[in-house]
Amino acid sequence: MMERPSLALTHAGHFHADDVFSAALLLEVWPGLEIRRAYEVPEGFEGLAFDVGGGAFDHHGPERKLRENGMPYAAFGLLWKELGEQLVGAEQAKWLDEHFIQPLDRDDNTGCGDSLADAIGGFNPVWDSDADADACFWRAEAFAAQVLKNRLEGARAVNRAKALVEKALARMKDQVVVLPRFAPWKNTLKSSDAELVVYPSQRGGFSAQGVPIPDDPKHRLKCRFPESWAGLRAPQLERVSGIRGLRFCHASGFLVSANTLESALAACRAARAEAQEKQRAGETGA
């Protein structure tokens, strides 16, 4: 873990998402840290310089630092590499680098364009404005700080969900996982033996879903609900399925809603029984 610097410094003048998000990240890790802007790093400067000065967190020199995928780092990515894990853990730090930080680093290194980078750039004074660039920078930083906080909270929520889903997975019966409440479950269950998941619905009652096959280009499920149920609603769905309390089956067969946990589990058992019967029929050539 990096030690808190006594002072941080970045370049003055026109700013980009790179230096703005870097400032937001540093203040997230070290609230109250003094960050200054200057055109050059003063001689004898003792602190953390980023996006300026040619140090460890400047990416403008001839020796560019690259990720394993070949994507060059910018200052934001270099700082995230050092600080990200302590904020969200290794797995989510990697995910955020790939989906949030790399697009901003790419834009800063190539000028290829990014909507979030463009939004940050829009805080700069227009060419004929007398607005103070430093004041504009800090307005942009406040915006970036909220975006970053939202991303961090989302990543932490994924970590909390993983813990909840893993606990439920340990109690799985007949390849059906029952969650005590809804939580994002796909990332955890796709790579497991689970075929179906049941959870309390936000609309009341319970929902049951098929678990996707990991990395399947056709986005198929390990187990789907019977085709004869597709698109039906109660009471017709109850008649066709023979299960009381079923409300609705999605037309694609990936989801069923039910009044009770017992009826949702009954739907899962019926779906697994039909899938197993089809598998046996395929194996015998029937």
XYZ file of N, CA and C in Angstrom:
858
model
N 0.836 -1.188 0.000
C 0.000 0.000 0.000
C 0.878 1.248 0.000
N 0.538 2.179 -0.868
C 1.267 3.435 -0.921
C 1.056 4.236 0.358
N 2.088 4.944 0.763
C 1.952 5.858 1.885
C 1.295 7.146 1.421
N 0.549 7.759 2.321
C -0.100 9.021 1.987
C 0.968 10.076 1.701
N 0.898 10.711 0.527
C 1.873 11.770 0.235
C 1.522 13.037 1.011
N 2.510 13.879 1.174
C 2.274 15.147 1.857
C 1.559 16.144 0.948
N 1.701 15.944 -0.359
C 1.164 16.873 -1.345
C 1.110 16.147 -2.682
N 0.147 16.484 -3.524
C 0.080 15.941 -4.885
C 0.019 17.085 -5.876
N 0.519 16.823 -7.080
C 0.603 17.877 -8.093
C 0.314 17.294 -9.457
N -0.474 18.023 -10.244
C -0.722 17.658 -11.635
C -0.576 18.924 -12.484
N -0.734 18.735 -13.796
C -0.475 19.872 -14.691
C -1.612 20.881 -14.664
N -1.268 22.110 -14.943
C -2.241 23.190 -15.029
C -2.789 23.271 -16.453
N -3.629 24.273 -16.682
C -4.161 24.512 -18.012
C -5.290 23.561 -18.374
N -5.375 23.229 -19.674
C -6.427 22.361 -20.181
C -6.333 20.992 -19.515
N -7.465 20.481 -19.051
C -7.450 19.199 -18.348
C -8.253 18.158 -19.125
N -8.019 16.895 -18.759
C -8.671 15.763 -19.399
C -9.220 14.832 -18.325
N -9.957 13.821 -18.750
C -10.497 12.842 -17.805
C -9.381 12.169 -17.016
N -8.221 11.991 -17.630
C -7.107 11.299 -16.993
C -6.692 11.977 -15.697
N -6.328 13.241 -15.761
C -5.863 13.935 -14.560
C -7.008 14.244 -13.600
N -8.206 14.466 -14.133
C -9.353 14.751 -13.268
C -9.725 13.518 -12.444
N -9.836 12.359 -13.100
C -10.166 11.137 -12.365
C -9.021 10.712 -11.450
N -7.791 11.009 -11.834
C -6.667 10.727 -10.941
C -6.805 11.510 -9.647
N -7.166 12.772 -9.754
C -7.361 13.591 -8.559
C -8.507 13.042 -7.712
N -9.601 12.641 -8.377
C -10.742 12.083 -7.649
C -10.353 10.799 -6.918
N -9.538 9.968 -7.562
C -9.093 8.718 -6.934
C -8.218 8.999 -5.715
N -7.276 9.906 -5.857
C -6.396 10.235 -4.731
C -7.199 10.777 -3.543
N -8.203 11.598 -3.811
C -9.009 12.153 -2.723
C -9.951 11.107 -2.133
N -10.306 10.095 -2.919
C -11.101 8.993 -2.381
C -10.273 8.172 -1.397
N -9.020 7.955 -1.743
C -8.136 7.180 -0.868
C -7.667 8.016 0.317
N -7.327 9.274 0.051
C -6.804 10.155 1.103
C -7.614 11.451 1.145
N -8.771 11.441 1.770
C -9.585 12.670 1.858
C -8.783 13.811 2.489
N -8.932 14.974 1.919
C -8.234 16.138 2.448
C -6.846 16.339 1.887
N -6.373 15.397 1.057
C -5.050 15.564 0.447
C -5.007 16.855 -0.370
N -3.949 17.633 -0.212
C -3.797 18.862 -0.998
C -3.278 18.513 -2.383
N -4.008 18.939 -3.402
C -3.610 18.723 -4.788
C -3.482 20.085 -5.456
N -2.321 20.337 -6.028
C -2.068 21.588 -6.733
C -1.924 21.335 -8.222
N -2.060 22.413 -8.982
C -1.863 22.350 -10.430
C -0.764 23.338 -10.811
N 0.150 22.895 -11.668
C 1.251 23.758 -12.114
C 1.712 23.275 -13.476
N 2.350 24.167 -14.232
C 2.827 23.782 -15.562
C 4.089 22.936 -15.492
N 4.842 23.068 -14.407
C 6.052 22.273 -14.237
C 6.156 21.830 -12.780
N 6.829 20.721 -12.571
C 7.079 20.252 -11.207
C 8.228 21.075 -10.639
N 8.018 21.749 -9.526
C 9.085 22.608 -8.965
C 10.316 21.780 -8.582
N 11.455 22.385 -8.683
C 12.693 21.719 -8.282
C 12.633 21.383 -6.792
N 13.044 20.171 -6.465
C 13.023 19.734 -5.077
C 11.650 19.356 -4.562
N 10.687 19.187 -5.481
C 9.323 18.836 -5.068
C 9.304 17.501 -4.339
N 8.683 17.471 -3.189
C 8.532 16.242 -2.419
C 7.047 15.950 -2.264
N 6.590 15.049 -3.051
C 5.176 14.697 -3.054
C 4.904 13.760 -4.203
N 3.639 13.624 -4.578
C 3.235 12.725 -5.646
C 2.835 13.562 -6.860
N 3.586 13.447 -7.930
C 3.244 14.133 -9.174
C 2.563 13.134 -10.102
N 1.464 13.545 -10.739
C 0.767 12.645 -11.675
C 0.396 13.403 -12.941
N 0.595 12.722 -14.060
C 0.321 13.251 -15.397
C 1.219 14.438 -15.744
N 2.319 14.548 -15.040
C 3.278 15.615 -15.292
C 4.593 15.226 -14.625
N 5.708 15.699 -15.144
C 6.979 15.556 -14.453
C 7.788 14.328 -14.758
N 7.239 13.396 -15.522
C 8.018 12.233 -15.933
C 8.239 11.186 -14.872
N 7.503 11.233 -13.760
C 7.693 10.259 -12.702
C 6.895 8.990 -12.914
N 6.681 8.255 -11.820
C 6.023 6.948 -11.897
C 4.589 7.031 -12.382
N 3.946 8.191 -12.227
C 2.544 8.319 -12.612
C 2.339 9.319 -13.751
N 3.379 9.433 -14.570
C 3.287 10.222 -15.799
C 3.518 9.266 -16.967
N 2.695 9.360 -17.988
C 2.758 8.394 -19.091
C 3.199 9.037 -20.408
N 3.810 10.197 -20.357
C 4.131 10.926 -21.578
C 5.548 10.675 -22.092
N 6.346 9.911 -21.364
C 7.718 9.668 -21.777
C 7.834 8.581 -22.843
N 9.049 8.351 -23.328
C 9.248 7.358 -24.401
C 9.053 5.915 -23.944
N 9.252 5.644 -22.674
C 9.091 4.281 -22.166
C 7.671 4.123 -21.623
N 6.768 3.764 -22.518
C 5.364 3.656 -22.146
C 5.110 2.334 -21.432
N 4.325 2.405 -20.361
C 3.959 1.200 -19.643
C 2.680 0.629 -20.250
N 2.729 -0.683 -20.533
C 1.608 -1.345 -21.188
C 1.017 -2.421 -20.286
N -0.297 -2.620 -20.413
C -0.951 -3.747 -19.764
C -0.639 -5.031 -20.536
N -1.023 -6.158 -19.977
C -0.779 -7.433 -20.643
C -1.489 -7.516 -21.984
N -2.622 -6.816 -22.113
C -3.357 -6.836 -23.383
C -2.837 -5.806 -24.378
N -1.760 -5.114 -24.035
C -1.176 -4.122 -24.920
C -1.711 -2.719 -24.752
N -2.752 -2.561 -23.916
C -3.328 -1.231 -23.711
C -2.377 -0.369 -22.877
N -1.955 0.796 -23.387
C -1.055 1.651 -22.606
C -1.758 2.278 -21.414
N -1.003 2.444 -20.359
C -1.512 3.131 -19.180
C -1.481 4.638 -19.396
N -2.438 5.330 -18.799
C -2.351 6.765 -18.566
C -2.240 6.945 -17.046
N -2.222 8.164 -16.585
C -2.002 8.408 -15.158
C -3.077 7.753 -14.299
N -4.330 7.816 -14.729
C -5.421 7.227 -13.959
C -5.208 5.722 -13.800
N -4.864 5.046 -14.887
C -4.619 3.615 -14.821
C -3.429 3.259 -13.958
N -2.378 4.068 -14.018
C -1.191 3.807 -13.194
C -1.509 3.950 -11.705
N -2.291 4.963 -11.367
C -2.678 5.132 -9.968
C -3.637 4.031 -9.525
N -4.557 3.665 -10.413
C -5.496 2.579 -10.074
C -4.754 1.267 -9.842
N -3.730 1.028 -10.628
C -2.932 -0.191 -10.456
C -2.359 -0.264 -9.051
N -1.995 0.858 -8.490
C -1.419 0.900 -7.147
C -2.482 0.909 -6.046
N -3.634 1.513 -6.309
C -4.590 1.791 -5.241
C -5.894 1.019 -5.340
N -6.205 0.473 -6.517
C -7.528 -0.105 -6.746
C -7.875 -1.268 -5.840
N -6.929 -2.183 -5.637
C -7.225 -3.379 -4.849
C -7.644 -3.054 -3.429
N -7.029 -2.051 -2.830
C -7.370 -1.734 -1.451
C -8.771 -1.142 -1.338
N -9.320 -0.685 -2.457
C -10.660 -0.108 -2.451
C -11.748 -1.133 -2.704
N -11.493 -2.108 -3.611
C -12.568 -3.038 -4.011
C -12.123 -4.486 -4.094
N -10.867 -4.798 -3.767
C -10.393 -6.170 -3.892
C -9.858 -6.448 -5.289
N -9.101 -7.526 -5.426
C -8.379 -7.811 -6.665
C -9.312 -8.070 -7.845
N -10.344 -8.872 -7.633
C -11.220 -9.255 -8.748
C -11.958 -8.059 -9.324
N -12.547 -7.246 -8.461
C -13.282 -6.081 -8.938
C -12.348 -4.969 -9.414
N -11.138 -4.896 -8.863
C -10.164 -3.918 -9.357
C -9.822 -4.219 -10.810
N -9.660 -5.502 -11.123
C -9.369 -5.913 -12.505
C -10.560 -5.619 -13.410
N -11.770 -5.925 -12.929
C -12.972 -5.697 -13.738
C -13.143 -4.209 -14.028
N -12.964 -3.371 -13.026
C -13.114 -1.929 -13.232
C -12.035 -1.388 -14.165
N -10.825 -1.931 -14.069
C -9.779 -1.502 -14.993
C -10.196 -1.794 -16.423
N -10.735 -2.976 -16.656
C -11.098 -3.376 -18.018
C -12.284 -2.592 -18.557
N -13.283 -2.318 -17.709
C -14.545 -1.766 -18.197
C -14.735 -0.276 -17.944
N -13.940 0.291 -17.061
C -14.116 1.705 -16.717
C -12.859 2.524 -16.983
N -11.717 2.022 -16.563
C -10.496 2.811 -16.601
C -9.794 2.714 -17.952
N -9.739 1.531 -18.527
C -9.051 1.394 -19.808
C -9.650 2.270 -20.906
N -10.978 2.404 -21.017
C -11.511 3.322 -22.044
C -11.033 4.761 -21.855
N -10.895 5.201 -20.604
C -10.404 6.550 -20.352
C -8.915 6.657 -20.662
N -8.146 5.624 -20.289
C -6.724 5.612 -20.627
C -6.518 5.588 -22.145
N -7.354 4.808 -22.825
C -7.246 4.729 -24.287
C -7.502 6.098 -24.908
N -8.539 6.775 -24.429
C -8.857 8.097 -24.967
C -7.707 9.060 -24.738
N -7.096 9.023 -23.557
C -6.025 9.961 -23.249
C -4.771 9.676 -24.070
N -4.545 8.417 -24.379
C -3.346 8.050 -25.135
C -3.515 8.153 -26.646
N -4.759 8.075 -27.118
C -4.968 8.021 -28.565
C -5.875 9.123 -29.093
N -6.660 9.758 -28.201
C -7.628 10.738 -28.677
C -8.754 10.117 -29.466
N -8.996 8.799 -29.225
C -9.976 8.084 -30.035
C -11.409 8.448 -29.700
N -11.631 9.081 -28.568
C -12.982 9.494 -28.206
C -13.621 8.544 -27.205
N -14.250 9.111 -26.187
C -14.973 8.361 -25.166
C -16.007 9.307 -24.583
N -17.230 8.843 -24.405
C -18.304 9.742 -23.986
C -18.055 10.323 -22.602
N -17.534 9.514 -21.670
C -17.258 10.033 -20.336
C -16.103 11.019 -20.373
N -15.064 10.708 -21.136
C -13.943 11.639 -21.278
C -14.416 12.951 -21.907
N -15.324 12.852 -22.879
C -15.868 14.062 -23.501
C -16.645 14.899 -22.486
N -17.394 14.221 -21.609
C -18.165 14.950 -20.595
C -17.235 15.710 -19.655
N -16.129 15.076 -19.262
C -15.151 15.758 -18.407
C -14.521 16.924 -19.160
N -14.153 16.692 -20.402
C -13.547 17.746 -21.198
C -14.446 18.959 -21.356
N -15.763 18.727 -21.297
C -16.709 19.828 -21.433
C -16.689 20.814 -20.287
N -16.011 20.476 -19.184
C -15.876 21.415 -18.069
C -14.793 22.457 -18.325
N -13.920 22.237 -19.317
C -12.874 23.215 -19.622
C -13.489 24.534 -20.093
N -12.836 25.663 -19.805
C -13.303 26.933 -20.365
C -13.239 26.891 -21.891
N -14.226 27.466 -22.540
C -14.159 27.571 -23.999
C -13.046 28.540 -24.382
N -12.663 28.519 -25.634
C -11.432 29.197 -26.066
C -11.415 30.682 -25.774
N -12.585 31.339 -25.817
C -12.604 32.799 -25.625
C -13.196 33.181 -24.272
N -13.128 32.264 -23.317
C -13.661 32.522 -21.981
C -12.558 33.018 -21.050
N -12.946 33.833 -20.097
C -12.013 34.289 -19.065
C -12.139 33.454 -17.783
N -12.879 32.351 -17.857
C -13.088 31.515 -16.674
C -11.759 30.957 -16.176
N -11.653 30.799 -14.882
C -10.435 30.290 -14.266
C -10.352 28.774 -14.491
N -9.267 28.315 -15.123
C -9.129 26.895 -15.456
C -9.077 26.026 -14.207
N -8.453 26.519 -13.138
C -8.376 25.731 -11.908
C -9.765 25.540 -11.298
N -10.566 26.595 -11.303
C -11.930 26.480 -10.770
C -12.737 25.481 -11.598
N -12.544 25.517 -12.916
C -13.232 24.566 -13.788
C -12.763 23.134 -13.520
N -11.466 22.981 -13.271
C -10.906 21.659 -12.962
C -11.597 21.068 -11.732
N -11.791 21.869 -10.702
C -12.375 21.334 -9.467
C -13.864 21.065 -9.608
N -14.538 21.787 -10.500
C -15.928 21.429 -10.797
C -15.971 20.078 -11.510
N -15.034 19.865 -12.438
C -14.952 18.581 -13.131
C -14.604 17.454 -12.163
N -13.702 17.746 -11.221
C -13.306 16.720 -10.241
C -14.493 16.306 -9.380
N -15.346 17.253 -9.009
C -16.518 16.915 -8.196
C -17.448 15.974 -8.964
N -17.611 16.233 -10.243
C -18.421 15.349 -11.091
C -17.773 13.968 -11.182
N -16.469 13.942 -11.461
C -15.753 12.675 -11.582
C -15.775 11.899 -10.269
N -15.678 12.608 -9.157
C -15.683 11.952 -7.850
C -16.985 11.205 -7.626
N -18.114 11.787 -8.057
C -19.395 11.101 -7.890
C -19.481 9.872 -8.797
N -18.988 10.006 -10.028
C -18.959 8.850 -10.936
C -18.108 7.740 -10.333
N -16.944 8.106 -9.817
C -16.051 7.119 -9.223
C -16.693 6.469 -8.004
N -17.315 7.247 -7.138
C -17.971 6.679 -5.956
C -19.057 5.692 -6.362
N -19.818 6.021 -7.407
C -20.849 5.102 -7.882
C -20.235 3.792 -8.363
N -19.136 3.891 -9.087
C -18.451 2.693 -9.578
C -17.906 1.852 -8.429
N -17.335 2.508 -7.450
C -16.781 1.785 -6.303
C -17.884 1.096 -5.510
N -18.999 1.788 -5.306
C -20.090 1.184 -4.556
C -20.677 0.005 -5.332
N -20.749 0.130 -6.655
C -21.212 -0.994 -7.462
C -20.299 -2.202 -7.327
N -18.991 -1.961 -7.335
C -18.028 -3.054 -7.197
C -18.128 -3.700 -5.817
N -18.288 -2.885 -4.791
C -18.420 -3.437 -3.439
C -19.722 -4.223 -3.292
N -20.766 -3.759 -3.984
C -22.030 -4.492 -3.952
C -21.874 -5.864 -4.603
N -21.096 -5.937 -5.678
C -20.821 -7.231 -6.316
C -20.111 -8.155 -5.335
N -19.165 -7.620 -4.598
C -18.459 -8.431 -3.602
C -19.411 -8.937 -2.519
N -20.317 -8.066 -2.078
C -21.288 -8.487 -1.059
C -22.224 -9.550 -1.621
N -22.635 -9.361 -2.884
C -23.518 -10.343 -3.513
C -22.826 -11.690 -3.659
N -21.569 -11.674 -4.025
C -20.832 -12.926 -4.193
C -20.813 -13.721 -2.899
N -20.598 -13.042 -1.785
C -20.573 -13.732 -0.492
C -21.931 -14.349 -0.183
N -23.011 -13.602 -0.448
C -24.357 -14.118 -0.188
C -24.671 -15.311 -1.085
N -24.349 -15.199 -2.371
C -24.674 -16.263 -3.328
C -23.837 -17.518 -3.048
N -22.588 -17.339 -2.703
C -21.745 -18.495 -2.386
C -22.273 -19.247 -1.170
N -22.789 -18.527 -0.195
C -23.367 -19.168 0.986
C -24.597 -19.980 0.600
N -25.451 -19.413 -0.278
C -26.629 -20.139 -0.741
C -26.235 -21.333 -1.613
N -25.186 -21.167 -2.399
C -24.717 -22.257 -3.264
C -24.283 -23.465 -2.439
N -23.703 -23.212 -1.288
C -23.263 -24.307 -0.424
C -24.442 -25.139 0.074
N -25.662 -24.576 0.027
C -26.867 -25.296 0.466
C -27.700 -25.781 -0.714
N -27.151 -25.757 -1.908
C -27.887 -26.139 -3.116
C -28.414 -27.569 -3.025
N -29.651 -27.773 -3.517
C -30.236 -29.105 -3.605
C -30.752 -29.328 -5.018
N -30.420 -30.466 -5.594
C -30.887 -30.833 -6.934
C -30.591 -29.755 -7.964
N -29.429 -29.165 -7.845
C -28.941 -28.141 -8.778
C -29.785 -26.870 -8.778
N -30.553 -26.652 -7.711
C -31.356 -25.434 -7.559
C -30.849 -24.663 -6.345
N -30.479 -23.405 -6.561
C -30.001 -22.533 -5.491
C -31.143 -21.609 -5.074
N -31.384 -21.506 -3.776
C -32.419 -20.609 -3.246
C -31.727 -19.472 -2.509
N -31.926 -18.256 -2.997
C -31.352 -17.078 -2.365
C -32.322 -16.512 -1.332
N -31.823 -16.004 -0.205
C -32.713 -15.411 0.795
C -33.290 -14.066 0.363
N -32.627 -13.413 -0.577
C -33.096 -12.158 -1.156
C -32.442 -12.014 -2.517
N -32.986 -11.139 -3.334
C -32.352 -10.964 -4.643
C -30.981 -10.328 -4.478
N -30.025 -10.843 -5.234
C -28.687 -10.265 -5.331
C -28.123 -10.692 -6.676
N -27.264 -9.882 -7.299
C -26.650 -10.295 -8.569
C -25.968 -11.651 -8.401
N -26.380 -12.639 -9.182
C -25.947 -14.017 -8.968
C -25.243 -14.649 -10.160
N -25.367 -14.075 -11.340
C -24.911 -14.758 -12.548
C -23.414 -15.046 -12.551
N -22.605 -14.067 -12.161
C -21.156 -14.280 -12.211
C -20.722 -15.442 -11.329
N -21.400 -15.620 -10.199
C -21.030 -16.692 -9.282
C -21.585 -18.034 -9.733
N -22.836 -18.061 -10.186
C -23.482 -19.341 -10.474
C -23.163 -19.893 -11.858
N -22.796 -19.045 -12.816
C -22.500 -19.553 -14.164
C -21.406 -20.610 -14.136
N -20.394 -20.406 -13.301
C -19.260 -21.322 -13.263
C -19.442 -22.446 -12.249
N -20.627 -22.540 -11.648
C -20.911 -23.574 -10.657
C -21.726 -24.700 -11.290
N -22.135 -25.672 -10.466
C -22.998 -26.759 -10.931
C -24.473 -26.381 -10.907
N -24.793 -25.195 -10.442
C -26.192 -24.777 -10.346
C -26.821 -24.663 -11.735
N -28.061 -25.100 -11.845
C -28.798 -25.018 -13.108
C -29.927 -24.004 -13.039
N -30.492 -23.817 -11.837
C -31.607 -22.884 -11.658
C -31.425 -22.144 -10.345
N -31.994 -20.951 -10.269
C -31.911 -20.139 -9.057
C -33.288 -19.579 -8.749
N -33.637 -19.552 -7.471
C -34.919 -19.035 -7.000
C -34.634 -17.928 -5.990
N -35.414 -16.844 -6.054
C -35.213 -15.729 -5.134
C -36.522 -14.958 -4.957
N -36.674 -14.272 -3.819
C -37.871 -13.440 -3.618
C -37.936 -12.339 -4.673
N -39.122 -12.148 -5.221
C -39.303 -11.134 -6.259
C -39.598 -9.779 -5.640
N -39.123 -8.725 -6.280
C -39.428 -7.371 -5.825
C -40.910 -7.059 -5.977
N -41.619 -7.844 -6.794
C -43.054 -7.642 -7.012
C -43.895 -8.520 -6.093
N -43.224 -9.180 -5.161
C -43.927 -10.113 -4.301
C -43.820 -11.518 -4.863
N -43.942 -12.521 -4.016
C -43.789 -13.886 -4.476
C -42.337 -14.217 -4.758
N -42.135 -15.128 -5.704
C -40.789 -15.608 -6.011
C -40.586 -15.689 -7.520
N -39.334 -15.557 -7.928
C -38.933 -15.755 -9.320
C -37.960 -16.925 -9.384
N -37.991 -17.651 -10.487
C -37.041 -18.729 -10.750
C -36.453 -18.494 -12.137
N -35.144 -18.660 -12.256
C -34.465 -18.431 -13.528
C -33.499 -19.559 -13.829
N -33.307 -19.797 -15.132
C -32.266 -20.704 -15.563
C -30.914 -20.022 -15.511
N -29.886 -20.763 -15.138
C -28.533 -20.234 -15.064
C -27.881 -20.328 -16.449
N -27.301 -19.257 -16.954
C -26.678 -19.298 -18.280
C -25.478 -20.247 -18.326
N -25.266 -20.820 -19.492
C -24.046 -21.589 -19.738
C -22.909 -20.588 -19.908
N -21.812 -20.735 -19.173
C -20.739 -19.725 -19.261
C -20.120 -19.659 -20.648
N -19.930 -18.426 -21.115
C -19.232 -18.151 -22.381
C -19.890 -18.832 -23.574
N -21.191 -19.050 -23.508
C -21.895 -19.680 -24.631
C -22.257 -18.613 -25.663
N -21.791 -18.735 -26.902
C -22.068 -17.687 -27.897
C -23.545 -17.548 -28.226
N -24.335 -18.608 -27.974
C -25.765 -18.554 -28.261
C -26.583 -18.165 -27.028
N -25.909 -17.881 -25.921
C -26.562 -17.428 -24.685
C -27.609 -18.433 -24.195
N -27.282 -19.710 -24.288
C -28.200 -20.750 -23.832
C -28.125 -20.919 -22.320
N -29.143 -21.596 -21.791
C -29.240 -21.852 -20.368
C -28.896 -23.300 -20.057
N -28.437 -23.531 -18.845
C -28.204 -24.910 -18.406
C -29.527 -25.673 -18.316
N -30.596 -24.954 -17.967
C -31.932 -25.546 -17.895
C -32.959 -24.450 -18.123
N -33.876 -24.677 -19.039
C -34.938 -23.699 -19.290
C -36.275 -24.322 -18.927
N -37.271 -23.495 -18.789
C -38.591 -23.994 -18.454
C -39.273 -24.541 -19.719
N -40.213 -25.469 -19.560
C -40.803 -26.164 -20.721
C -41.356 -25.210 -21.775
N -41.183 -25.597 -23.028
C -41.674 -24.775 -24.142
C -43.182 -24.622 -24.095
N -43.873 -25.622 -23.554
C -45.336 -25.550 -23.482
C -45.814 -24.474 -22.510
N -44.906 -23.982 -21.647
C -45.271 -22.925 -20.703
C -45.011 -21.527 -21.269
N -44.260 -21.430 -22.327
C -43.715 -20.153 -22.792
C -44.807 -19.116 -23.041
N -44.682 -17.989 -22.370
C -45.580 -16.866 -22.563
C -46.906 -16.976 -21.844
N -47.143 -18.079 -21.120
C -48.439 -18.275 -20.464
C -48.498 -17.548 -19.130
N -49.735 -17.183 -18.763
C -50.005 -16.578 -17.468
C -51.077 -17.406 -16.745
N -51.165 -17.170 -15.430
C -52.224 -17.833 -14.672
C -53.586 -17.310 -15.179
N -54.628 -18.151 -15.208
C -54.672 -19.537 -14.720
C -54.255 -20.578 -15.771
N -54.061 -20.154 -17.043
C -53.701 -21.112 -18.069
C -52.381 -21.816 -17.759
N -51.399 -21.071 -17.228
C -50.109 -21.664 -16.895
C -50.270 -22.734 -15.823
N -51.161 -22.502 -14.854
C -51.397 -23.503 -13.814
C -51.984 -24.781 -14.405
N -52.896 -24.633 -15.373
C -53.517 -25.804 -15.997
C -52.500 -26.604 -16.806
N -51.693 -25.911 -17.600
C -50.739 -26.597 -18.474
C -49.627 -27.252 -17.660
N -49.148 -26.553 -16.640
C -48.024 -27.067 -15.847
C -48.454 -28.058 -14.776
N -49.709 -27.940 -14.333
C -50.164 -28.750 -13.214
C -49.647 -28.259 -11.880
N -49.125 -27.036 -11.829
C -48.542 -26.474 -10.600
C -49.359 -25.251 -10.185
N -49.981 -25.320 -9.036
C -50.744 -24.179 -8.547
C -49.796 -23.088 -8.066
N -50.182 -21.865 -8.301
C -49.403 -20.733 -7.809
C -48.423 -20.158 -8.817
N -48.336 -20.720 -10.012
C -47.469 -20.126 -11.037
C -48.203 -18.953 -11.676
N -47.504 -17.836 -11.789
C -48.119 -16.626 -12.331
C -47.843 -16.428 -13.813
N -46.590 -16.680 -14.190
C -46.154 -16.261 -15.531
C -44.895 -17.015 -15.917
N -44.775 -17.357 -17.191
C -43.532 -17.891 -17.740
C -43.135 -17.024 -18.924
N -41.904 -16.538 -18.906
C -41.434 -15.685 -19.998
C -41.462 -16.451 -21.317
N -41.710 -15.722 -22.399
C -41.834 -16.352 -23.710
C -40.579 -17.109 -24.136
N -39.419 -16.684 -23.648
C -38.182 -17.380 -23.989
C -37.871 -18.522 -23.031
N -38.690 -18.705 -22.007
C -38.533 -19.828 -21.100
C -37.423 -19.701 -20.086
N -36.889 -18.497 -19.914
C -35.770 -18.363 -18.977
C -36.225 -18.044 -17.561
N -37.491 -17.604 -17.381
C -37.939 -17.127 -16.082
C -39.379 -17.521 -15.830
N -39.652 -17.872 -14.569
C -41.007 -18.139 -14.098
C -41.229 -17.321 -12.838
N -42.438 -16.764 -12.684
C -42.793 -16.111 -11.424
C -43.889 -16.932 -10.756
N -43.861 -16.931 -9.412
C -44.766 -17.781 -8.646
C -45.203 -17.085 -7.374
N -46.314 -17.542 -6.830
C -46.818 -16.944 -5.593
C -46.020 -17.367 -4.377
N -45.522 -18.599 -4.391
C -44.848 -19.136 -3.207
C -43.523 -19.776 -3.589
N -42.669 -19.954 -2.582
C -41.409 -20.653 -2.789
C -41.664 -22.084 -3.249
N -42.672 -22.738 -2.660
C -42.966 -24.131 -3.011
C -43.348 -24.271 -4.478
N -44.149 -23.347 -5.009
C -44.536 -23.440 -6.420
C -43.361 -23.111 -7.332
N -42.471 -22.200 -6.918
C -41.278 -21.901 -7.716
C -40.362 -23.115 -7.776
N -40.197 -23.791 -6.639
C -39.357 -24.992 -6.615
C -39.989 -26.113 -7.424
N -41.301 -26.216 -7.388
C -41.984 -27.236 -8.192
C -41.752 -26.979 -9.679
N -41.753 -25.708 -10.073
C -41.478 -25.357 -11.471
C -40.062 -25.774 -11.857
N -39.108 -25.575 -10.959
C -37.722 -25.972 -11.218
C -37.608 -27.488 -11.364
N -38.293 -28.229 -10.501
C -38.248 -29.688 -10.603
C -38.830 -30.151 -11.932
N -39.927 -29.523 -12.366
C -40.534 -29.893 -13.642
C -39.600 -29.565 -14.804
N -38.930 -28.428 -14.731
C -38.005 -28.049 -15.796
C -36.846 -29.017 -15.877
N -36.293 -29.408 -14.755
C -35.170 -30.363 -14.736
C -35.620 -31.738 -15.221
N -36.835 -32.156 -14.820
C -37.331 -33.460 -15.254
C -37.504 -33.508 -16.769
N -38.030 -32.428 -17.354
C -38.201 -32.399 -18.806
C -36.852 -32.391 -19.509
N -35.889 -31.613 -18.977
C -34.556 -31.564 -19.585
C -33.884 -32.929 -19.535
N -34.033 -33.632 -18.429
C -33.429 -34.952 -18.301
C -34.088 -35.952 -19.239
N -35.416 -35.818 -19.397
C -36.120 -36.705 -20.308
C -35.676 -36.475 -21.752
N -35.501 -35.224 -22.129
C -35.028 -34.918 -23.478
C -33.612 -35.455 -23.699
N -32.780 -35.343 -22.657
C -31.426 -35.849 -22.771
C -31.421 -37.378 -22.958
N -32.268 -38.062 -22.187
C -32.357 -39.522 -22.329
C -32.867 -39.910 -23.703
N -33.855 -39.156 -24.199
C -34.403 -39.448 -25.526
C -33.360 -39.240 -26.611
N -32.540 -38.203 -26.433
C -31.468 -37.966 -27.402
C -30.417 -39.035 -27.376
N -30.110 -39.528 -26.193
C -29.083 -40.561 -26.068
C -29.531 -41.888 -26.656
N -30.863 -42.178 -26.570
C -31.391 -43.446 -27.111
C -31.829 -43.329 -28.558
N -31.799 -42.082 -29.075
C -32.202 -41.888 -30.458
C -33.688 -41.914 -30.660
N -34.440 -41.797 -29.579
C -35.899 -41.827 -29.677
C -36.441 -40.564 -30.314
